[in-house]
Coordinates of C-alpha atoms and ligand atoms in Angstrom, one line a residue:
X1 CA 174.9 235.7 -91.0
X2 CA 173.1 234.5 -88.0
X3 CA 173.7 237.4 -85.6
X4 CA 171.1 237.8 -82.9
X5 CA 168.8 234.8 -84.4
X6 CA 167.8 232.6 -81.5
X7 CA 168.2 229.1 -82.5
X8 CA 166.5 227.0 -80.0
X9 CA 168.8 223.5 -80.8
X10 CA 166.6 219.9 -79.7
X11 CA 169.3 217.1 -79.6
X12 CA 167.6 213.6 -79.4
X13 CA 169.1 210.2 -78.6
X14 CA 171.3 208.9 -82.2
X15 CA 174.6 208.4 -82.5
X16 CA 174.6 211.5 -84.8
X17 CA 174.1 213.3 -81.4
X18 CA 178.3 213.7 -81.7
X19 CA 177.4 215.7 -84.4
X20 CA 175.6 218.1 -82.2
X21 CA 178.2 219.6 -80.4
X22 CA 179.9 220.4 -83.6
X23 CA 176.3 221.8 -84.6
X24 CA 175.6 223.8 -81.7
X25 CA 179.7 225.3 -81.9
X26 CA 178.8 226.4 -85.7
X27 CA 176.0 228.1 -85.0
X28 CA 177.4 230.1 -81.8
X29 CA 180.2 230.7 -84.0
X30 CA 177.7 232.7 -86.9
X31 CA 176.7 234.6 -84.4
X32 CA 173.3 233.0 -83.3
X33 CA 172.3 232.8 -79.6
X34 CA 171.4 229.2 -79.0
X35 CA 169.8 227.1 -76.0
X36 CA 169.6 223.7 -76.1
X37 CA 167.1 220.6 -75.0
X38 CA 168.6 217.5 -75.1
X39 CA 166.3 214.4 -74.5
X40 CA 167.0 211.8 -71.9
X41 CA 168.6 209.3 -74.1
X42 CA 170.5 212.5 -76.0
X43 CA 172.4 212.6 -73.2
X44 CA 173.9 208.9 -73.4
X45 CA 175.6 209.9 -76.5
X46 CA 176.7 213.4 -75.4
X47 CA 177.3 215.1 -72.2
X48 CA 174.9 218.2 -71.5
X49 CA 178.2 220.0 -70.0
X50 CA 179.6 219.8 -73.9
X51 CA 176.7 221.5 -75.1
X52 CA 176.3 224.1 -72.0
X53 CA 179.7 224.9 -72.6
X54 CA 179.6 225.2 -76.5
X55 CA 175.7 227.5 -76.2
X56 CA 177.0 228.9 -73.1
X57 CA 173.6 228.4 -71.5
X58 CA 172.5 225.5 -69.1
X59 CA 171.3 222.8 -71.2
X60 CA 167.3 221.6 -70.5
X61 CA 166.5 218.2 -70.3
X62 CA 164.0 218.1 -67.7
X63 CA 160.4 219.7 -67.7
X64 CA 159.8 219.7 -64.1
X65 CA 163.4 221.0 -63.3
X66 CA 162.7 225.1 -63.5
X67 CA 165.6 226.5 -63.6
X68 CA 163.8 230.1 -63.1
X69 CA 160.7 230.4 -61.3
X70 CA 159.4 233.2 -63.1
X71 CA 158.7 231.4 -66.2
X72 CA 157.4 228.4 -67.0
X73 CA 160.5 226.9 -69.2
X74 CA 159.0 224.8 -71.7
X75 CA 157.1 227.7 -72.8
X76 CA 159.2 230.8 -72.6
X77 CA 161.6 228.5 -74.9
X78 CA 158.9 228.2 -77.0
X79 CA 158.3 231.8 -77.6
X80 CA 161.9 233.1 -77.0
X81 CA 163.2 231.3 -80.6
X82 CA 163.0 232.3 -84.1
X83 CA 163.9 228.9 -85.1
X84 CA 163.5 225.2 -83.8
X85 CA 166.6 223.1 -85.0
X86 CA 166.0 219.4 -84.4
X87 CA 169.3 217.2 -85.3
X88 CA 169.6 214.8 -84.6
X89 CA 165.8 214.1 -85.2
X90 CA 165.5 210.3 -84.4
X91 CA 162.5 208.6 -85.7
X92 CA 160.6 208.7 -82.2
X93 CA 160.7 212.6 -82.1
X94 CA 159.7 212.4 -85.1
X95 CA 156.5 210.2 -84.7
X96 CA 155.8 212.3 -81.3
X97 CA 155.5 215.4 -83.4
X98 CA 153.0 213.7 -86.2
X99 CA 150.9 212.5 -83.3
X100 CA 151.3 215.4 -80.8
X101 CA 152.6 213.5 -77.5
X102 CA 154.5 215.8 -75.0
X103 CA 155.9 213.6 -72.8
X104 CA 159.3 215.4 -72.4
X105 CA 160.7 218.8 -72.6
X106 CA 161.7 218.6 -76.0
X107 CA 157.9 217.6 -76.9
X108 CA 155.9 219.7 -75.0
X109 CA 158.4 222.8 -76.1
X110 CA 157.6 221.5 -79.7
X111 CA 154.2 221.3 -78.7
X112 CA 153.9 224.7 -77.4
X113 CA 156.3 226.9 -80.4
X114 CA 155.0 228.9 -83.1
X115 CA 158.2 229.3 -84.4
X116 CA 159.3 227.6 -87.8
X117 CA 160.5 223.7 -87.2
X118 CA 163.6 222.5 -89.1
X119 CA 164.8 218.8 -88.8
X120 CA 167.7 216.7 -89.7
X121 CA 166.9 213.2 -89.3
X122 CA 169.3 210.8 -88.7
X123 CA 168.7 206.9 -88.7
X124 CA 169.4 203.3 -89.9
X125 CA 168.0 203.3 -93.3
X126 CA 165.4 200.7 -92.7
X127 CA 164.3 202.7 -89.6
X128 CA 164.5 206.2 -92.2
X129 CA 162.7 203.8 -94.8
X130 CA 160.0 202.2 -92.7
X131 CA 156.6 203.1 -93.9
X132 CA 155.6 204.7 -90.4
X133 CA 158.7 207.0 -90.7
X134 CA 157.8 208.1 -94.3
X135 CA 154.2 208.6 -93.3
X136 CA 155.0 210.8 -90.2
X137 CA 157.4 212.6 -92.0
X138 CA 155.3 213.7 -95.2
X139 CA 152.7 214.8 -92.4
X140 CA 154.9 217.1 -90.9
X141 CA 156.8 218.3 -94.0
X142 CA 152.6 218.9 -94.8
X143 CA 152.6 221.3 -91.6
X144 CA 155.6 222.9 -93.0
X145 CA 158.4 221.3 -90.9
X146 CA 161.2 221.9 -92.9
X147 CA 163.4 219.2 -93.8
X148 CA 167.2 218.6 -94.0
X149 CA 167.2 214.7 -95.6
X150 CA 169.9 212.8 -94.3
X151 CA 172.6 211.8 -96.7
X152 CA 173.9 208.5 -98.2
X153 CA 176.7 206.3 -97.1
X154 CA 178.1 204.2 -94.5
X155 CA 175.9 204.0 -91.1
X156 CA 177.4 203.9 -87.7
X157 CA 175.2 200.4 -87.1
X158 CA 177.5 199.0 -90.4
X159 CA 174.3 199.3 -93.2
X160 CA 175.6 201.5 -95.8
X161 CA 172.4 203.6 -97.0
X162 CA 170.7 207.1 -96.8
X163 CA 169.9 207.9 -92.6
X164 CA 172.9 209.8 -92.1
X165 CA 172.8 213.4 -90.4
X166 CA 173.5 215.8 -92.7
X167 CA 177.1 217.4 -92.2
X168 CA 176.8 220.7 -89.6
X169 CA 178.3 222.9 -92.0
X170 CA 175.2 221.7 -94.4
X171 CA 173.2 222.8 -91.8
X172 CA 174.3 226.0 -90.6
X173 CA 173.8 226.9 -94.0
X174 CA 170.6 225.6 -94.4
X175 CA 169.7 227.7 -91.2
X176 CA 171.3 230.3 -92.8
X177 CA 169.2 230.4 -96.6
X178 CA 166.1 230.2 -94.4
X179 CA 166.8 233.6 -92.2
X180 CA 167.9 235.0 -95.2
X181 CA 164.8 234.1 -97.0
X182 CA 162.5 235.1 -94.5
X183 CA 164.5 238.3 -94.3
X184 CA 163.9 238.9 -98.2
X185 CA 160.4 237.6 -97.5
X186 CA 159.4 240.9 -94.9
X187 CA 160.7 243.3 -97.4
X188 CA 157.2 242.4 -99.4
X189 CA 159.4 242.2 -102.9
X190 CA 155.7 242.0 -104.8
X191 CA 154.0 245.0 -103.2
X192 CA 151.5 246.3 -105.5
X193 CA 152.0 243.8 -108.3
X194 CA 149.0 241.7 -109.5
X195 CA 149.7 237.9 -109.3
X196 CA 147.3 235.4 -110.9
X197 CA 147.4 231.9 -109.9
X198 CA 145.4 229.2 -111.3
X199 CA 144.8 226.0 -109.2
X200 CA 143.2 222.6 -109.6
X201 CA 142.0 220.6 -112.2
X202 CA 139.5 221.5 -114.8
X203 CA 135.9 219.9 -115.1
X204 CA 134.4 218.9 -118.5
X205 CA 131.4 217.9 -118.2
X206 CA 129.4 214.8 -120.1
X207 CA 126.4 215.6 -118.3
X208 CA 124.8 217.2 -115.7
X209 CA 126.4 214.2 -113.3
X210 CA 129.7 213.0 -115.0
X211 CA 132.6 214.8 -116.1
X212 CA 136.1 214.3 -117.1
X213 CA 138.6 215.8 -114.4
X214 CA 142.7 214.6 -113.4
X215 CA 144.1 214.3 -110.5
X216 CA 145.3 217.8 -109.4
X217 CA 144.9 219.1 -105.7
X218 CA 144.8 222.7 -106.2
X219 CA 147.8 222.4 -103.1
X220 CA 150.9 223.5 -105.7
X221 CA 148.3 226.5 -106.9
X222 CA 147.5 227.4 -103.1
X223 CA 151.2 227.6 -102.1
X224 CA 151.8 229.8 -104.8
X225 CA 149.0 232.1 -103.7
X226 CA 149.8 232.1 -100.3
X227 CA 153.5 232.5 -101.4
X228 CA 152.8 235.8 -103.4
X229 CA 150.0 237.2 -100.8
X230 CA 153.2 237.1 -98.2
X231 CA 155.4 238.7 -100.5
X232 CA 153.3 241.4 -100.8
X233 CA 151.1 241.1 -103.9
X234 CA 147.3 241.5 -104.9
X235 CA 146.4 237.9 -105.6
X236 CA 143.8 236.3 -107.7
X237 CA 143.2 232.6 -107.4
X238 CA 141.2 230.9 -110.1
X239 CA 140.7 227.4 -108.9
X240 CA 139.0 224.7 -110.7
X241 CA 138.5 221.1 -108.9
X242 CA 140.2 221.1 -106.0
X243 CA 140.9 218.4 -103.1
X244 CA 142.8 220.7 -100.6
X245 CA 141.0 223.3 -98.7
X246 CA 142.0 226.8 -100.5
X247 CA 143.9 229.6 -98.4
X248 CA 141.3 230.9 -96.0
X249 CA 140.4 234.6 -97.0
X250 CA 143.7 237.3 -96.7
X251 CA 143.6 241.0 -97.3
X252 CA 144.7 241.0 -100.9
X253 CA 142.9 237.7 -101.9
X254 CA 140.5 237.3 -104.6
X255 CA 138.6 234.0 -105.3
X256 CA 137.2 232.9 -108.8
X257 CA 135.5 229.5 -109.3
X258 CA 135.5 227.5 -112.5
X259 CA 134.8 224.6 -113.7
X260 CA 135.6 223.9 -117.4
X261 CA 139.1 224.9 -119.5
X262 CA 136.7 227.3 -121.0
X263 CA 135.7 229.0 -117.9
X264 CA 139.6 229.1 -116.8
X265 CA 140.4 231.0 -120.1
X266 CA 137.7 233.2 -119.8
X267 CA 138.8 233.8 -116.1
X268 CA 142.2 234.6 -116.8
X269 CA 141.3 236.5 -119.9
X270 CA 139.4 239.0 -118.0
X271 CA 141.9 239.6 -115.7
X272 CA 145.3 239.7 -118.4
X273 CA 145.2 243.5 -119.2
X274 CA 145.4 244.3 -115.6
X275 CA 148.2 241.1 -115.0
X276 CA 151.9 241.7 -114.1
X277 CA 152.5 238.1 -113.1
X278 CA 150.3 235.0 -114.1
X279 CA 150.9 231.0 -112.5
X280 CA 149.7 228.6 -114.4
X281 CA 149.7 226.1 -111.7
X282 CA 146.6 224.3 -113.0
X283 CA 146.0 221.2 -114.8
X284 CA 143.9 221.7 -117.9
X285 CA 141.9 219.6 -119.9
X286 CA 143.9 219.4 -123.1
X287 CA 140.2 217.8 -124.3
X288 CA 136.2 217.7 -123.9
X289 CA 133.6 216.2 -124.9
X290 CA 132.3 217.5 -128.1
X291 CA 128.7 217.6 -126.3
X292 CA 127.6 217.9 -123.0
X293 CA 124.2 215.8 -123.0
X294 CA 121.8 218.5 -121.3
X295 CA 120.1 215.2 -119.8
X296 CA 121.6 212.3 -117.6
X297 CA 123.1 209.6 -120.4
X298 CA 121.0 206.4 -120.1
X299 CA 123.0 203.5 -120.8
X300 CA 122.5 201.6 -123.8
X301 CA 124.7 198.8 -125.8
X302 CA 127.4 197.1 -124.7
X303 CA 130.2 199.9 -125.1
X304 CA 129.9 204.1 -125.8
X305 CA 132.9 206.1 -127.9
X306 CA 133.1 209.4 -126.4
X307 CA 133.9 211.9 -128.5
X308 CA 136.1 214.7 -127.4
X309 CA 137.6 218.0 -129.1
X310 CA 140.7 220.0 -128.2
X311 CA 140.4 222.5 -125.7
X312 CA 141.7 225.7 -126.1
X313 CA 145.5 226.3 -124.9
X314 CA 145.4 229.0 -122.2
X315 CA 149.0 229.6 -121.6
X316 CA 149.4 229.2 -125.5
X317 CA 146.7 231.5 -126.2
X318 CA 148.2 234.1 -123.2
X319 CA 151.8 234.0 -124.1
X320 CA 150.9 235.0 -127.7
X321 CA 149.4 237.8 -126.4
X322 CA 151.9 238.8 -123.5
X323 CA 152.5 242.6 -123.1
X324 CA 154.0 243.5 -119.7
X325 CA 153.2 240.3 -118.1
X326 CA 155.4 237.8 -116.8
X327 CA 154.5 233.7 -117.3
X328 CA 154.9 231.2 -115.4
X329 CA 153.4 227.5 -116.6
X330 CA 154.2 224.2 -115.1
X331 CA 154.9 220.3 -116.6
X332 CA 153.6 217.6 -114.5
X333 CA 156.0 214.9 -116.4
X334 CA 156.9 211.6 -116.3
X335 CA 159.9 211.2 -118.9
X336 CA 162.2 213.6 -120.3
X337 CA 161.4 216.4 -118.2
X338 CA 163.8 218.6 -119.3
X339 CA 163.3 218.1 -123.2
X340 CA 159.5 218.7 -122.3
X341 CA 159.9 221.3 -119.9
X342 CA 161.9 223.9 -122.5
X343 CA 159.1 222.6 -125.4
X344 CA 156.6 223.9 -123.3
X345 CA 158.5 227.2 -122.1
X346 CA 159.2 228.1 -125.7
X347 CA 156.1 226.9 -127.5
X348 CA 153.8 229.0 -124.6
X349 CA 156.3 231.5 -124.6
X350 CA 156.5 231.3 -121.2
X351 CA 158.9 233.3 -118.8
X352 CA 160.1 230.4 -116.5
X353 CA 158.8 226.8 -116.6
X354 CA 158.2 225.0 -113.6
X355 CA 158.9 221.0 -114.2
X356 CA 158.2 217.9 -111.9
X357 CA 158.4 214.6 -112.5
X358 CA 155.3 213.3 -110.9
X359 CA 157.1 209.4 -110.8
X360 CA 159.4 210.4 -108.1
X361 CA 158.5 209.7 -104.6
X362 CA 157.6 213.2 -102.7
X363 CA 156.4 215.0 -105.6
X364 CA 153.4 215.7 -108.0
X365 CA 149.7 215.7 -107.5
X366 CA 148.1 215.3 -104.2
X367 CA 151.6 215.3 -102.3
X368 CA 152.0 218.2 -99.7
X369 CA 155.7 218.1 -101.2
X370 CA 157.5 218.5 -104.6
X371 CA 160.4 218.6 -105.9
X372 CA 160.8 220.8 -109.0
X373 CA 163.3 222.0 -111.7
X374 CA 163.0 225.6 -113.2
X375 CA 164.0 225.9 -116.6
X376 CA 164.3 229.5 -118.2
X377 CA 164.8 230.3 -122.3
X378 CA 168.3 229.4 -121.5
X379 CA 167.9 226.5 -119.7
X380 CA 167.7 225.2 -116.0
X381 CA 167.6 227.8 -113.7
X382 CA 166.8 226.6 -110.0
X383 CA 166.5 222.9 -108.9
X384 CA 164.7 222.8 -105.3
X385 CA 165.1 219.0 -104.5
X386 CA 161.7 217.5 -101.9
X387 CA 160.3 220.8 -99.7
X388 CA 156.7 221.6 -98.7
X389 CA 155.1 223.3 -101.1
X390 CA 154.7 226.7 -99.3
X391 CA 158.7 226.6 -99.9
X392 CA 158.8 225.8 -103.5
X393 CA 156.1 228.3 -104.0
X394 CA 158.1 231.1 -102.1
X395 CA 161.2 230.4 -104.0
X396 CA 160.0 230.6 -107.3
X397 CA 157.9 233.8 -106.4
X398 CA 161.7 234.6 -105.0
X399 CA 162.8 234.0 -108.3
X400 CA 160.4 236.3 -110.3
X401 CA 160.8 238.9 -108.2
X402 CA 164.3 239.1 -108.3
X403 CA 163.8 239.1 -111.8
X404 CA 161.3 241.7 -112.1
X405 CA 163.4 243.7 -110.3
X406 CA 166.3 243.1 -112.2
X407 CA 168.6 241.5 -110.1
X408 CA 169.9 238.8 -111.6
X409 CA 169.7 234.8 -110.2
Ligands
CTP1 N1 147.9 224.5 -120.0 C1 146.9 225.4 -120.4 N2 145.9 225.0 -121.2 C2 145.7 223.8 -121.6 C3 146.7 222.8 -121.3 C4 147.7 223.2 -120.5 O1 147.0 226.6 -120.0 N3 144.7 223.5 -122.4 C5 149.0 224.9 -119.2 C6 149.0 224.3 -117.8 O2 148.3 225.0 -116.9 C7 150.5 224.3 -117.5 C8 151.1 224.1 -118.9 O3 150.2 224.5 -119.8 O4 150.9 225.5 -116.9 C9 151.6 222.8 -119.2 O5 150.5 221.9 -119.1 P1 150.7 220.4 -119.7 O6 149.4 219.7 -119.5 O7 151.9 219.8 -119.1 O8 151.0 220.7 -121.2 P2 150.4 220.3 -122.5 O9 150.7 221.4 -123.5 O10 149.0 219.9 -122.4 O11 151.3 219.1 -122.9 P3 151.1 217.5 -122.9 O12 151.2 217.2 -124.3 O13 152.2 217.0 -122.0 O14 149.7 217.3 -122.4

């Protein structure tokens, strides 16, 4: 599975650094070429002769100790591997990479790589619990760091809690469903199909200054869009209100500004006939004020009823009217998700539903993470517990292509 993949394998300073050498054995074992950089304290807990011995390579723990004077090592690492596999990731490396100190040669090597990041924390459940360690990690699952959470149970330091590194068999696969995802990825499965995402929250307006919005980012709508352009398909994003930045301008990428539910509909609307695949990623008004005052309300009296009517149902309206096109909506819940989520999907006639319940920690509006459930007529289909959202997005575009295409998952 992992034949000629160059894993470039960081082992910092944890007790789960045993775990390492295991690690590092798996992966050579696959078939992946793997160096190593231990960090100084790494290599209280495990020799650097296991791990030269298991990779097979001399083990870098130094930056100043080049090893070849041709290159400069820290960076030749950096642009020999196709992945960066942190485990353990202690909670230092792990604040050094939200702040950006290179200070070693496993920082400035992290510093310096465009390759994709993976870690697998490992750590006393206070320390993995600790508001600095959640901050620092949601900023760098943000960046797209990809995350293998630790599991539950008993702790070398005696708690009993989540901090533990996850097994290395866990992880070789994990390494494993991400080479073969960006291997599906390159062979563009949505060439020449026309994706519409919708992103954001609507606007309905109570004057020319005030308006009713929700708290929608626009960053679950982006990742879809970005998802699709890199799978190969002509992409039309209809954003409403949005807080994130949208996907700066690709080859293949349309943009089309709205405000109100109105203006979504009619958005979409002109684009159905020519639709093969339609995200509703957006949070819609369900209401609006029956009038938009033309003038600045003044206030008057001690209280004002606001009077709003039903907005139109745009899924609802499209999935009535669905030829060749394939739907996709989305639940932001907070109870019952899966009794909501296959309401929606039949009453919208939807093709997949994608569910989240925005309670849980990690997941919902404003968060660069999710975690989601994908429900089909059926039933569930895919659960994808907390990623960034670039990864949810390009495995449920994953999912519709293998769909479209008829292979079955
Ligand atoms: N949606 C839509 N038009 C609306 C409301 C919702 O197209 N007027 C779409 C959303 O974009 C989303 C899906 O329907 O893909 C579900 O949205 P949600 O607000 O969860 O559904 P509602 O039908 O409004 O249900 P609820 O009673 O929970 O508000």
């Amino acid at each position: 599975m992992l034949t000629g993949k160059k894993v470039l394998l960081g082992v910092t300073g944890g007790i789960a650094a045993f775990k390492a050498a295991s690690l590092c054995s798996k992966l050579v074992q696959q078939g992946a070429e793997v160096r190593v950089i231990m960090t100084e304290s790494a290599t209280r807990f495990v020799t650097e002769l296991t791990l030269q011995a298991l990779s097979k390579h001399p083990v870098y723990t130094d930056t100043f100790d080049e090893k070849n004077p041709q290159v400069i090592a820290h960076i030749d690492l950096a642009d020999w591997a196709d992945l960066v596999l942190i485990a353990p990731a202690t909670a230092n490396i792990i604040a050094k990479m939200a702040v950006g100190l290179g200070d070693d040669m496993l920082s400035t090597t992290l510093l310096a790589t465009e390759a994709k990041i993976m870690l697998a924390p490992a750590m006393n459940v206070h320390m993995y619990t600790h508001p600095t360690v959640t901050r620092n990690l949601a900023e760098l699952a943000a960046r797209g760091v990809l995350m293998i959470e630790p599991g539950s149970g008993q702790l070398a330091c005696g708690y009993t809690g989540k901090g533990r590194m996850e097994e290395p068999e866990n992880i070789v696969a994990a390494v494993e469903a991400y080479f073969a995802r960006r291997e599906r990825a390159a062979q563009r499965p949505l060439t020449s199909r026309k994706v519409v995402v919708t992103a954001g929250g609507t606007i309905e307006r109570l004057d020319p200054v005030r308006y009713i919005t929700n708290d929608s980012s626009g960053k679950m709508g982006f990742a879809i869009a970005k998802a699709a352009l890199d799978l190969g398909a002509e992409v039309t994003l209809v954003m409403g209100r949005t807080d994130a930045a949208p996907p700066i301008y690709r080859e293949g990428l349309s943009l089309v500004r709205v405000e109100s539910a109105q203006d979504m509909y009619e958005a979409v609307q002109g684009l159905w006939a020519d639709t093969d695949i339609l995200v509703k990623a957006a949070a819609v008004a369900d209401y609006r004020p029956k009038q938009a005052a033309e003038r600045k309300i003044k206030k008057s009296g001690d209280s004002m009823t606001l009077e709003l009517v039903k907005n139109i149902d745009i899924l609802e309206a499209l999935g009535r009217n669905k030829t060749k096109q394939f739907l996709i909506g989305f639940a932001a819940e907070t109870d019952h998700l899966e009794e909501h989520a296959m309401d929606k999907l039949r009453r919208k006639n939807c093709d997949l539903l994608v569910a989240n319940d925005v309670t849980a920690e990690g997941a919902g509006f404003g968060t660069d993470t999710n975690i989601v459930h994908v429900y089909d007529a059926n039933g569930l289909v895919l659960s994808i517990p907390r990623a960034p959202k670039e990864e949810i997005g390009l495995a449920i575009l994953e999912l519709v292509a293998a769909r479209l295409t008829g292979e079955s998952k």
